[in-house]
Every structure is written in structure tokens, then in C-alpha cells.
Amino acid sequence: MKSKKADRIFLMTIIFLTIFGFSVFASASLGLLARDGARFSGIAFNQSFFGLFLGSIACFVLSKIHYRLFRKYALHIFIAGIILTLLVFAPKLGFTLNGARRWLSIGGISFQPTEFLKIAFVIYFAAWLSGVKEKIATYRYGFLPFLALIAVIGAIMLKQPDTDGLIVIAMAGFGIFITAGGRWKDILVLILGLLTVIAVMAFFRPYLMNRFLTFFNPAANSSSSGYQIQQSLIAIGSGEMFGRGFGQSVQKFKFLPESMSDSIFAVASEEFGFVGSFFIILLFVFFVFRGFKIALKSPDMFGGLLVVGIVILVVSQSFINIASMLGVIPLSGLPLVFFSQGGTAMFFTLAEMGIILNVSKHGKSA
């Protein structure tokens, strides 16, 4: 099929999310600038250069590379993702930050290999299912490979620990599996299994138990995660209908923990109000709608599954982040994609957008 131009509407959505997200990040970072100018410089450089600049280049390059090339090297990409993620346990390469061993430091550059593992899983799982096609509904070619992949990834990520990241990968896997024709009963078995593992782990991992206890009674745990939820709700409520104005958040300077990462939605809500918060949610809803439309027009099964997986990676993290800031679900450490601090996450998000744009170039005409 002759290549055409990328989906312009989806491209504009990405550009708008990126610019709006970076603007909110810049505003949220003023709190850190006031407290620790030296640390602010490092984070700002990481977000702008490694995340935004290099990520934009990756998006452009990958939008030019035919997405079917990823199917050819899917297994190699997945193995590379597993190896990189395992390297966080290497004494001289991996290091612990905030109680979790999720980081690699190579040549003076620090990054989270889990971000690469997420897209590596999506590529490999999409390639596998598009290869077995009509056998997807069988135990041997559908459910069992999915279970094996989640088990391998889960063993590594729970060791770090990174429960939130595992949930995101599992959700992307569920979406790909069902879209490909997998059975719902298999998904239910996997969900129950995953929930059981997390429930058991909560008794051995204090941070998990703390999240659940805080969710049911935030006031009883006002010294840590409960405090974060309380301050987040105060910030969101302070924004009222139209917000205090860009850059005018009060909570980010002293009261709101993780204002540039986990709690950045609260900062946006305080500055742009209910209208701005609702607009952010609508942007992600439109992102899903347009992304799935590209998936439906994909010329082959692999392209469609690839797009579905990437879209779910983005929106699952974002909606879980928003829901946790609103106190609807237990607090999570997941970012608001395009908005939250994280050069690695921004780089891979924009790279993934390049893949979707390439799929849209080869899509069927309406």
C-alpha cells in the first residue's frame, strides 16, 4: 500500500498535549526553584533536553521507519528490554531511588529501563498474536503465552518493586489480547491472579498496605500518602471554576508533595480550575478516540494491535494518575503522561507517538 501523510489531527493532538504538558511542568517546577535552585537546573535540563528535544527527534525518526520493521525484530527488542531491566540489579549499574531499584546509570546518564520494557512488551505481544491469528482463542497460543510474558515481567518488576508499572503493562496486554480475539474468561483469570498477587504482597510490602489504608481513611495517615491526597484535594478545590491563573498555584511552593510528578494534575487544577481539569481529561479521551481510529484503519493486524497497546500505555497511566489525585482510587506513583517530570518517560512517549504516526501513514482510506 502506498504511503501517505500521517494523521494530521493525531499529530496536532500530540503537539498540543506536549506543549500544554511542558507548560504545566514549567509552572509546577517553580516550587522546586524556590527551594533548591541547583536541583531544579538538573531536572529542567533532563526534562527539556533528554525528554522533549531528543524525544521529538525520536518521534520524527520513528514516524519515517515502517512499523513492520518492529515485527521483524520483535523478539530481539523484547529480550533487550528484559536484559536492560534486569541490569538495575547489577551493583555498579543500578541504583535505588525513593526505596525502589528502577534506575540505571550508564556513562553518567540515568534512566528507567522499565519505560523501554513497556513498549518492548507491546511490540512483541502484538507481533506474537498477529502471527497466530485464528489460534488466539486457544490455551496454547493465546492464554499461555500471555500468562508466561506477564509472569516473567511481573517477577522482575515486583522485585524492584514497581507494582504500578506492572499494572500498566498488564492493562496494555489485556487490551491487545481482547482486540486480537482473545477470550474474556482468560482475561478474568489473569486479572484475578494479578489482584491476588498484589493483595498478598501488601502484607509484605508496607508501602502497598499504606496506600490501601490511606485510601479508606486519608485522615488517619496525614504524615505521608494521606497528606499528599489531602493537599491534592485542597489544590484541586482551590482552583474552583477557572483557576488562580497560570503560574499562580500556592500549593506547589510548600504544601503539595511531588508537585512536578505524581501531583502535577493538582497543580494544573489549581491554576486552570475545573474547566482546565476537564479539558485535560477531554484531551486524553480524544487521544484515545483518534488513536483507536488509526488502529481500525491499519492495513494489518500487527499495526492495529501495536497502536492499541501504545494508546492504552499512555491513557492507563494518565487516568490512574488523575483518579488517584481525586481520591477515587488508592494513590499511585504513575505519571500524568506529557505533563509529569521524567525525561525517560517523555522520551519513550514521544518515540511511541512516532510509531503511531507511521502506522497512520499506511492506513486504509476512509
mmCIF file of C-alpha atoms in Angstrom:
data_model
loop_
_atom_site.group_PDB
_atom_site.id
_atom_site.type_symbol
_atom_site.label_atom_id
_atom_site.label_comp_id
_atom_site.label_asym_id
_atom_site.label_seq_id
_atom_site.Cartn_x
_atom_site.Cartn_y
_atom_site.Cartn_z
ATOM 1 C CA MET A 1 0.000 0.000 0.000
ATOM 2 C CA LYS A 2 1.367 3.417 -0.951
ATOM 3 C CA SER A 3 2.448 5.552 1.983
ATOM 4 C CA LYS A 4 0.534 8.758 2.599
ATOM 5 C CA LYS A 5 0.798 11.600 5.090
ATOM 6 C CA ALA A 6 0.493 10.933 8.799
ATOM 7 C CA ASP A 7 -2.792 11.618 10.582
ATOM 8 C CA ARG A 8 -2.649 15.404 10.999
ATOM 9 C CA ILE A 9 -5.332 15.543 13.677
ATOM 10 C CA PHE A 10 -3.482 12.998 15.810
ATOM 11 C CA LEU A 11 -0.222 14.875 15.207
ATOM 12 C CA MET A 12 -1.792 18.152 16.346
ATOM 13 C CA THR A 13 -3.196 16.404 19.420
ATOM 14 C CA ILE A 14 0.308 15.180 20.318
ATOM 15 C CA ILE A 15 1.817 18.636 19.767
ATOM 16 C CA PHE A 16 -0.847 20.310 21.887
ATOM 17 C CA LEU A 17 -0.506 17.765 24.714
ATOM 18 C CA THR A 18 3.280 18.143 24.647
ATOM 19 C CA ILE A 19 3.279 21.956 24.714
ATOM 20 C CA PHE A 20 0.492 22.199 27.296
ATOM 21 C CA GLY A 21 2.094 19.479 29.411
ATOM 22 C CA PHE A 22 5.534 21.103 29.361
ATOM 23 C CA SER A 23 3.998 24.475 30.260
ATOM 24 C CA VAL A 24 2.282 22.973 33.318
ATOM 25 C CA PHE A 25 5.528 21.194 34.244
ATOM 26 C CA ALA A 26 7.409 24.510 33.987
ATOM 27 C CA SER A 27 4.885 26.150 36.283
ATOM 28 C CA ALA A 28 4.946 23.258 38.765
ATOM 29 C CA SER A 29 8.750 23.359 38.859
ATOM 30 C CA LEU A 30 8.731 26.925 40.232
ATOM 31 C CA GLY A 31 8.154 25.430 43.665
ATOM 32 C CA LEU A 32 11.417 23.486 43.424
ATOM 33 C CA LEU A 33 13.224 26.531 42.015
ATOM 34 C CA ALA A 34 12.257 28.493 45.108
ATOM 35 C CA ARG A 35 13.528 25.726 47.429
ATOM 36 C CA ASP A 36 16.538 24.254 45.605
ATOM 37 C CA GLY A 37 17.806 26.072 42.516
ATOM 38 C CA ALA A 38 20.653 23.616 41.863
ATOM 39 C CA ARG A 39 18.370 20.578 41.808
ATOM 40 C CA PHE A 40 15.887 22.480 39.657
ATOM 41 C CA SER A 41 18.539 23.051 36.961
ATOM 42 C CA GLY A 42 19.264 19.329 36.624
ATOM 43 C CA ILE A 43 15.609 18.323 36.443
ATOM 44 C CA ALA A 44 14.732 21.103 33.994
ATOM 45 C CA PHE A 45 17.622 20.116 31.707
ATOM 46 C CA ASN A 46 16.669 16.441 31.856
ATOM 47 C CA GLN A 47 13.034 17.172 31.004
ATOM 48 C CA SER A 48 13.739 19.668 28.230
ATOM 49 C CA PHE A 49 16.778 18.098 26.547
ATOM 50 C CA PHE A 50 16.518 14.339 27.082
ATOM 51 C CA GLY A 51 12.736 14.270 27.241
ATOM 52 C CA LEU A 52 11.385 16.963 24.951
ATOM 53 C CA PHE A 53 14.225 17.599 22.483
ATOM 54 C CA LEU A 54 15.580 14.071 21.984
ATOM 55 C CA GLY A 55 12.060 12.665 22.280
ATOM 56 C CA SER A 56 10.872 14.907 19.451
ATOM 57 C CA ILE A 57 13.766 13.699 17.295
ATOM 58 C CA ALA A 58 12.878 10.080 18.110
ATOM 59 C CA CYS A 59 9.245 10.783 17.204
ATOM 60 C CA PHE A 60 10.276 12.220 13.842
ATOM 61 C CA VAL A 61 12.695 9.377 13.044
ATOM 62 C CA LEU A 62 10.268 6.599 14.017
ATOM 63 C CA SER A 63 7.473 8.229 12.038
ATOM 64 C CA LYS A 64 9.678 7.631 8.966
ATOM 65 C CA ILE A 65 10.536 3.981 9.738
ATOM 66 C CA HIS A 66 7.970 1.432 8.550
ATOM 67 C CA TYR A 67 6.270 -0.045 11.600
ATOM 68 C CA ARG A 68 6.514 -3.576 10.158
ATOM 69 C CA LEU A 69 10.247 -3.479 10.841
ATOM 70 C CA PHE A 70 9.408 -3.765 14.542
ATOM 71 C CA ARG A 71 7.571 -7.019 13.879
ATOM 72 C CA LYS A 72 10.673 -8.469 12.246
ATOM 73 C CA TYR A 73 12.829 -7.677 15.283
ATOM 74 C CA ALA A 74 10.115 -8.000 17.951
ATOM 75 C CA LEU A 75 11.785 -10.823 19.881
ATOM 76 C CA HIS A 76 15.157 -9.054 19.862
ATOM 77 C CA ILE A 77 13.539 -5.850 21.149
ATOM 78 C CA PHE A 78 11.730 -7.714 23.928
ATOM 79 C CA ILE A 79 14.867 -9.578 25.038
ATOM 80 C CA ALA A 80 16.764 -6.271 25.072
ATOM 81 C CA GLY A 81 14.023 -4.804 27.277
ATOM 82 C CA ILE A 82 14.257 -7.722 29.714
ATOM 83 C CA ILE A 83 18.062 -7.543 29.885
ATOM 84 C CA LEU A 84 18.090 -3.776 30.438
ATOM 85 C CA THR A 85 15.502 -4.079 33.199
ATOM 86 C CA LEU A 86 17.482 -6.862 34.885
ATOM 87 C CA LEU A 87 20.578 -4.661 34.850
ATOM 88 C CA VAL A 88 19.059 -2.449 37.555
ATOM 89 C CA PHE A 89 20.069 -5.208 39.984
ATOM 90 C CA ALA A 90 23.715 -5.032 38.876
ATOM 91 C CA PRO A 91 25.768 -3.480 41.737
ATOM 92 C CA LYS A 92 27.629 -0.874 39.681
ATOM 93 C CA LEU A 93 24.889 -0.037 37.194
ATOM 94 C CA GLY A 94 21.571 0.006 39.016
ATOM 95 C CA PHE A 95 20.736 2.239 41.966
ATOM 96 C CA THR A 96 17.877 2.775 44.384
ATOM 97 C CA LEU A 97 15.795 5.943 44.499
ATOM 98 C CA ASN A 98 12.843 6.508 46.846
ATOM 99 C CA GLY A 99 13.007 2.910 48.019
ATOM 100 C CA ALA A 100 12.813 1.322 44.551
ATOM 101 C CA ARG A 101 15.628 -0.076 42.415
ATOM 102 C CA ARG A 102 14.394 1.050 38.991
ATOM 103 C CA TRP A 103 17.255 3.132 37.679
ATOM 104 C CA LEU A 104 20.326 2.520 35.553
ATOM 105 C CA SER A 105 23.342 4.793 35.346
ATOM 106 C CA ILE A 106 25.465 4.262 32.242
ATOM 107 C CA GLY A 107 28.104 6.754 31.162
ATOM 108 C CA GLY A 108 26.806 9.323 33.613
ATOM 109 C CA ILE A 109 23.284 9.157 32.164
ATOM 110 C CA SER A 110 20.499 7.849 34.404
ATOM 111 C CA PHE A 111 17.273 6.374 33.037
ATOM 112 C CA GLN A 112 14.473 3.915 33.822
ATOM 113 C CA PRO A 113 14.714 0.808 31.595
ATOM 114 C CA THR A 114 11.123 -0.095 32.509
ATOM 115 C CA GLU A 115 9.966 2.588 30.076
ATOM 116 C CA PHE A 116 11.668 0.670 27.274
ATOM 117 C CA LEU A 117 10.303 -2.645 28.565
ATOM 118 C CA LYS A 118 6.732 -1.312 28.275
ATOM 119 C CA ILE A 119 6.951 -0.626 24.551
ATOM 120 C CA ALA A 120 9.094 -3.748 24.015
ATOM 121 C CA PHE A 121 6.304 -5.858 25.522
ATOM 122 C CA VAL A 122 3.657 -4.186 23.344
ATOM 123 C CA ILE A 123 5.714 -4.774 20.188
ATOM 124 C CA TYR A 124 6.439 -8.424 20.974
ATOM 125 C CA PHE A 125 2.929 -9.318 22.152
ATOM 126 C CA ALA A 126 1.356 -7.618 19.113
ATOM 127 C CA ALA A 127 3.778 -9.497 16.845
ATOM 128 C CA TRP A 128 3.050 -12.829 18.539
ATOM 129 C CA LEU A 129 -0.742 -12.527 18.372
ATOM 130 C CA SER A 130 -0.721 -11.282 14.781
ATOM 131 C CA GLY A 131 1.331 -14.358 13.944
ATOM 132 C CA VAL A 132 -1.019 -16.940 15.467
ATOM 133 C CA LYS A 133 -4.262 -15.152 14.435
ATOM 134 C CA GLU A 134 -7.107 -17.715 14.476
ATOM 135 C CA LYS A 135 -5.335 -19.692 17.235
ATOM 136 C CA ILE A 136 -5.544 -16.777 19.688
ATOM 137 C CA ALA A 137 -8.603 -18.224 21.422
ATOM 138 C CA THR A 138 -6.725 -21.429 22.225
ATOM 139 C CA TYR A 139 -4.949 -22.055 25.516
ATOM 140 C CA ARG A 140 -1.616 -22.949 23.895
ATOM 141 C CA TYR A 141 -1.238 -19.990 21.527
ATOM 142 C CA GLY A 142 -3.246 -17.302 23.323
ATOM 143 C CA PHE A 143 -3.647 -17.531 27.082
ATOM 144 C CA LEU A 144 -0.468 -19.466 27.942
ATOM 145 C CA PRO A 145 1.995 -17.134 26.119
ATOM 146 C CA PHE A 146 0.259 -14.106 27.667
ATOM 147 C CA LEU A 147 0.488 -15.678 31.127
ATOM 148 C CA ALA A 148 4.166 -16.505 30.602
ATOM 149 C CA LEU A 149 5.014 -12.957 29.495
ATOM 150 C CA ILE A 150 3.212 -11.376 32.453
ATOM 151 C CA ALA A 151 4.850 -13.858 34.838
ATOM 152 C CA VAL A 152 8.368 -13.077 33.575
ATOM 153 C CA ILE A 153 7.829 -9.317 33.569
ATOM 154 C CA GLY A 154 5.996 -9.469 36.895
ATOM 155 C CA ALA A 155 8.820 -11.341 38.612
ATOM 156 C CA ILE A 156 11.294 -8.642 37.576
ATOM 157 C CA MET A 157 9.104 -5.617 38.278
ATOM 158 C CA LEU A 158 7.805 -6.799 41.641
ATOM 159 C CA LYS A 159 11.400 -7.346 42.725
ATOM 160 C CA GLN A 160 12.257 -3.669 42.108
ATOM 161 C CA PRO A 161 9.406 -3.085 43.224
ATOM 162 C CA ASP A 162 7.277 -1.434 40.522
ATOM 163 C CA THR A 163 3.704 -2.611 41.044
ATOM 164 C CA ASP A 164 2.241 0.365 39.180
ATOM 165 C CA GLY A 165 4.358 -0.298 36.097
ATOM 166 C CA LEU A 166 3.313 -3.950 36.087
ATOM 167 C CA ILE A 167 -0.365 -2.949 36.221
ATOM 168 C CA VAL A 168 0.109 -0.641 33.211
ATOM 169 C CA ILE A 169 1.828 -3.368 31.183
ATOM 170 C CA ALA A 170 -0.906 -5.838 32.137
ATOM 171 C CA MET A 171 -3.629 -3.377 31.070
ATOM 172 C CA ALA A 172 -1.934 -2.856 27.702
ATOM 173 C CA GLY A 173 -1.703 -6.634 27.366
ATOM 174 C CA PHE A 174 -5.391 -7.063 28.187
ATOM 175 C CA GLY A 175 -6.329 -4.522 25.517
ATOM 176 C CA ILE A 176 -4.140 -6.153 22.870
ATOM 177 C CA PHE A 177 -5.365 -9.647 23.781
ATOM 178 C CA ILE A 178 -9.077 -8.783 23.588
ATOM 179 C CA THR A 179 -8.644 -6.737 20.392
ATOM 180 C CA ALA A 180 -6.882 -9.697 18.776
ATOM 181 C CA GLY A 181 -9.781 -12.017 19.610
ATOM 182 C CA GLY A 182 -8.738 -13.448 22.968
ATOM 183 C CA ARG A 183 -11.316 -14.848 25.363
ATOM 184 C CA TRP A 184 -12.735 -12.682 28.148
ATOM 185 C CA LYS A 185 -12.652 -15.574 30.603
ATOM 186 C CA ASP A 186 -8.884 -15.792 30.139
ATOM 187 C CA ILE A 187 -8.588 -12.094 30.940
ATOM 188 C CA LEU A 188 -10.683 -12.524 34.084
ATOM 189 C CA VAL A 189 -8.417 -15.346 35.251
ATOM 190 C CA LEU A 190 -5.339 -13.161 34.711
ATOM 191 C CA ILE A 191 -6.917 -10.177 36.485
ATOM 192 C CA LEU A 192 -7.888 -12.290 39.490
ATOM 193 C CA GLY A 193 -4.403 -13.773 39.579
ATOM 194 C CA LEU A 194 -2.742 -10.353 39.431
ATOM 195 C CA LEU A 195 -5.024 -8.931 42.133
ATOM 196 C CA THR A 196 -4.292 -11.928 44.350
ATOM 197 C CA VAL A 197 -0.544 -11.430 43.977
ATOM 198 C CA ILE A 198 -0.843 -7.711 44.790
ATOM 199 C CA ALA A 199 -3.087 -8.437 47.800
ATOM 200 C CA VAL A 200 -0.615 -10.981 49.189
ATOM 201 C CA MET A 201 2.297 -8.611 48.563
ATOM 202 C CA ALA A 202 0.537 -5.865 50.517
ATOM 203 C CA PHE A 203 1.170 -7.857 53.695
ATOM 204 C CA PHE A 204 4.908 -7.972 52.993
ATOM 205 C CA ARG A 205 5.396 -4.552 51.398
ATOM 206 C CA PRO A 206 4.454 -1.742 53.846
ATOM 207 C CA TYR A 207 4.178 0.879 51.090
ATOM 208 C CA LEU A 208 1.403 -1.107 49.378
ATOM 209 C CA MET A 209 -0.551 -1.653 52.581
ATOM 210 C CA ASN A 210 -0.101 2.021 53.393
ATOM 211 C CA ARG A 211 -1.732 3.006 50.087
ATOM 212 C CA PHE A 212 -4.802 0.887 50.739
ATOM 213 C CA LEU A 213 -5.183 2.080 54.342
ATOM 214 C CA THR A 214 -4.797 5.693 53.241
ATOM 215 C CA PHE A 215 -7.424 5.275 50.546
ATOM 216 C CA PHE A 216 -10.036 4.150 53.068
ATOM 217 C CA ASN A 217 -9.042 6.693 55.711
ATOM 218 C CA PRO A 218 -6.779 9.528 54.466
ATOM 219 C CA ALA A 219 -7.044 11.485 57.725
ATOM 220 C CA ALA A 220 -5.582 8.580 59.701
ATOM 221 C CA ASN A 221 -2.335 8.805 57.762
ATOM 222 C CA SER A 222 -1.709 12.511 57.481
ATOM 223 C CA SER A 223 2.079 12.191 57.652
ATOM 224 C CA SER A 224 2.743 10.624 54.222
ATOM 225 C CA SER A 225 0.451 9.443 51.428
ATOM 226 C CA GLY A 226 -2.627 10.632 53.320
ATOM 227 C CA TYR A 227 -1.098 14.095 53.485
ATOM 228 C CA GLN A 228 -0.452 14.047 49.736
ATOM 229 C CA ILE A 229 -4.084 13.193 48.984
ATOM 230 C CA GLN A 230 -5.347 15.876 51.366
ATOM 231 C CA GLN A 231 -3.121 18.555 49.863
ATOM 232 C CA SER A 232 -4.001 17.432 46.346
ATOM 233 C CA LEU A 233 -7.718 17.809 47.051
ATOM 234 C CA ILE A 234 -7.090 21.228 48.611
ATOM 235 C CA ALA A 235 -5.217 22.335 45.479
ATOM 236 C CA ILE A 236 -7.928 20.996 43.164
ATOM 237 C CA GLY A 237 -10.667 22.648 45.220
ATOM 238 C CA SER A 238 -8.765 25.948 45.379
ATOM 239 C CA GLY A 239 -8.884 26.217 41.605
ATOM 240 C CA GLU A 240 -12.688 26.474 41.666
ATOM 241 C CA MET A 241 -14.193 27.013 38.215
ATOM 242 C CA PHE A 242 -11.499 28.893 36.270
ATOM 243 C CA GLY A 243 -8.407 28.599 38.466
ATOM 244 C CA ARG A 244 -5.972 31.039 40.039
ATOM 245 C CA GLY A 245 -4.175 31.610 36.726
ATOM 246 C CA PHE A 246 -1.097 30.173 35.042
ATOM 247 C CA GLY A 247 1.860 30.041 37.425
ATOM 248 C CA GLN A 248 -0.258 31.146 40.395
ATOM 249 C CA SER A 249 -0.549 27.844 42.275
ATOM 250 C CA VAL A 250 0.096 28.263 46.005
ATOM 251 C CA GLN A 251 0.185 24.591 46.984
ATOM 252 C CA LYS A 252 3.205 23.752 44.802
ATOM 253 C CA PHE A 253 5.533 26.037 46.773
ATOM 254 C CA LYS A 254 5.263 24.449 50.190
ATOM 255 C CA PHE A 255 2.417 22.057 50.772
ATOM 256 C CA LEU A 256 1.952 19.683 47.826
ATOM 257 C CA PRO A 257 4.366 16.700 47.703
ATOM 258 C CA GLU A 258 5.651 15.572 44.292
ATOM 259 C CA SER A 259 4.165 18.636 42.606
ATOM 260 C CA MET A 260 6.146 18.031 39.386
ATOM 261 C CA SER A 261 5.380 14.328 39.095
ATOM 262 C CA ASP A 262 2.586 12.429 40.853
ATOM 263 C CA SER A 263 0.661 15.556 41.885
ATOM 264 C CA ILE A 264 1.014 17.666 38.757
ATOM 265 C CA PHE A 265 -2.688 17.273 37.906
ATOM 266 C CA ALA A 266 -3.483 19.013 41.200
ATOM 267 C CA VAL A 267 -1.226 21.924 40.194
ATOM 268 C CA ALA A 268 -2.956 22.164 36.808
ATOM 269 C CA SER A 269 -6.357 22.076 38.515
ATOM 270 C CA GLU A 270 -5.405 24.837 40.931
ATOM 271 C CA GLU A 271 -4.153 27.079 38.126
ATOM 272 C CA PHE A 272 -6.787 26.316 35.466
ATOM 273 C CA GLY A 273 -9.747 25.305 37.618
ATOM 274 C CA PHE A 274 -12.471 22.794 36.876
ATOM 275 C CA VAL A 275 -12.625 23.965 33.260
ATOM 276 C CA GLY A 276 -8.913 23.330 32.729
ATOM 277 C CA SER A 277 -9.019 19.966 34.510
ATOM 278 C CA PHE A 278 -11.956 18.821 32.427
ATOM 279 C CA PHE A 279 -10.161 19.994 29.295
ATOM 280 C CA ILE A 280 -7.123 17.830 30.156
ATOM 281 C CA ILE A 281 -9.374 14.800 30.556
ATOM 282 C CA LEU A 282 -11.097 15.584 27.243
ATOM 283 C CA LEU A 283 -7.702 15.789 25.529
ATOM 284 C CA PHE A 284 -6.851 12.265 26.652
ATOM 285 C CA VAL A 285 -10.301 10.996 25.662
ATOM 286 C CA PHE A 286 -9.807 12.473 22.192
ATOM 287 C CA PHE A 287 -6.316 10.954 22.109
ATOM 288 C CA VAL A 288 -7.906 7.535 22.698
ATOM 289 C CA PHE A 289 -10.602 8.105 20.086
ATOM 290 C CA ARG A 290 -8.163 9.209 17.399
ATOM 291 C CA GLY A 291 -5.635 6.521 18.280
ATOM 292 C CA PHE A 292 -8.203 3.737 18.055
ATOM 293 C CA LYS A 293 -9.406 5.159 14.748
ATOM 294 C CA ILE A 294 -5.855 4.801 13.409
ATOM 295 C CA ALA A 295 -5.778 1.229 14.741
ATOM 296 C CA LEU A 296 -9.021 0.386 12.928
ATOM 297 C CA LYS A 297 -7.600 1.697 9.649
ATOM 298 C CA SER A 298 -4.325 -0.198 9.986
ATOM 299 C CA PRO A 299 -3.614 -2.340 6.902
ATOM 300 C CA ASP A 300 -2.736 -5.354 9.035
ATOM 301 C CA MET A 301 -3.360 -6.889 12.436
ATOM 302 C CA PHE A 302 0.093 -6.105 13.805
ATOM 303 C CA GLY A 303 -0.244 -2.370 13.149
ATOM 304 C CA GLY A 304 -3.660 -2.244 14.784
ATOM 305 C CA LEU A 305 -2.558 -4.148 17.886
ATOM 306 C CA LEU A 306 0.591 -2.040 18.138
ATOM 307 C CA VAL A 307 -1.416 1.191 18.198
ATOM 308 C CA VAL A 308 -3.966 -0.188 20.677
ATOM 309 C CA GLY A 309 -1.173 -1.220 23.037
ATOM 310 C CA ILE A 310 0.591 2.144 22.887
ATOM 311 C CA VAL A 311 -2.628 4.116 23.363
ATOM 312 C CA ILE A 312 -3.504 2.050 26.439
ATOM 313 C CA LEU A 313 0.013 2.513 27.844
ATOM 314 C CA VAL A 314 -0.481 6.283 27.705
ATOM 315 C CA VAL A 315 -4.063 6.635 28.894
ATOM 316 C CA SER A 316 -3.969 3.961 31.607
ATOM 317 C CA GLN A 317 -1.125 5.791 33.347
ATOM 318 C CA SER A 318 -2.811 9.163 32.910
ATOM 319 C CA PHE A 319 -6.285 8.160 34.073
ATOM 320 C CA ILE A 320 -4.904 6.229 37.064
ATOM 321 C CA ASN A 321 -2.877 9.314 37.999
ATOM 322 C CA ILE A 322 -5.909 11.606 37.751
ATOM 323 C CA ALA A 323 -8.167 9.187 39.639
ATOM 324 C CA SER A 324 -5.646 8.819 42.470
ATOM 325 C CA MET A 325 -5.270 12.598 42.796
ATOM 326 C CA LEU A 326 -9.049 12.874 43.077
ATOM 327 C CA GLY A 327 -9.066 10.188 45.771
ATOM 328 C CA VAL A 328 -11.173 7.832 43.644
ATOM 329 C CA ILE A 329 -8.576 5.031 43.806
ATOM 330 C CA PRO A 330 -5.531 4.382 46.042
ATOM 331 C CA LEU A 331 -2.531 6.647 45.499
ATOM 332 C CA SER A 332 -0.242 5.531 42.680
ATOM 333 C CA GLY A 333 3.221 6.515 41.558
ATOM 334 C CA LEU A 334 2.214 6.692 37.904
ATOM 335 C CA PRO A 335 2.778 9.921 35.945
ATOM 336 C CA LEU A 336 0.357 12.107 34.059
ATOM 337 C CA VAL A 337 1.844 11.416 30.632
ATOM 338 C CA PHE A 338 3.050 14.501 28.697
ATOM 339 C CA PHE A 339 2.859 16.520 31.949
ATOM 340 C CA SER A 340 4.808 14.854 34.758
ATOM 341 C CA GLN A 341 8.535 15.064 35.443
ATOM 342 C CA GLY A 342 10.559 12.275 33.838
ATOM 343 C CA GLY A 343 12.927 12.623 30.922
ATOM 344 C CA THR A 344 12.964 8.879 30.218
ATOM 345 C CA ALA A 345 9.176 8.661 30.204
ATOM 346 C CA MET A 346 8.830 11.707 27.947
ATOM 347 C CA PHE A 347 11.439 10.381 25.513
ATOM 348 C CA PHE A 348 9.751 6.998 25.113
ATOM 349 C CA THR A 349 6.260 8.522 24.985
ATOM 350 C CA LEU A 350 7.223 10.734 22.054
ATOM 351 C CA ALA A 351 9.041 7.824 20.397
ATOM 352 C CA GLU A 352 5.841 5.767 20.685
ATOM 353 C CA MET A 353 3.886 8.615 19.114
ATOM 354 C CA GLY A 354 6.226 8.367 16.129
ATOM 355 C CA ILE A 355 5.300 4.696 15.726
ATOM 356 C CA ILE A 356 1.583 5.508 15.751
ATOM 357 C CA LEU A 357 2.108 8.267 13.189
ATOM 358 C CA ASN A 358 3.884 5.801 10.916
ATOM 359 C CA VAL A 359 1.004 3.326 11.193
ATOM 360 C CA SER A 360 -1.382 6.149 10.259
ATOM 361 C CA LYS A 361 0.652 6.791 7.089
ATOM 362 C CA HIS A 362 -0.103 3.300 5.840
ATOM 363 C CA GLY A 363 -3.729 3.203 6.996
ATOM 364 C CA LYS A 364 -6.677 2.367 4.796
ATOM 365 C CA SER A 365 -8.591 5.263 3.281
ATOM 366 C CA ALA A 366 -11.946 6.096 4.861
#
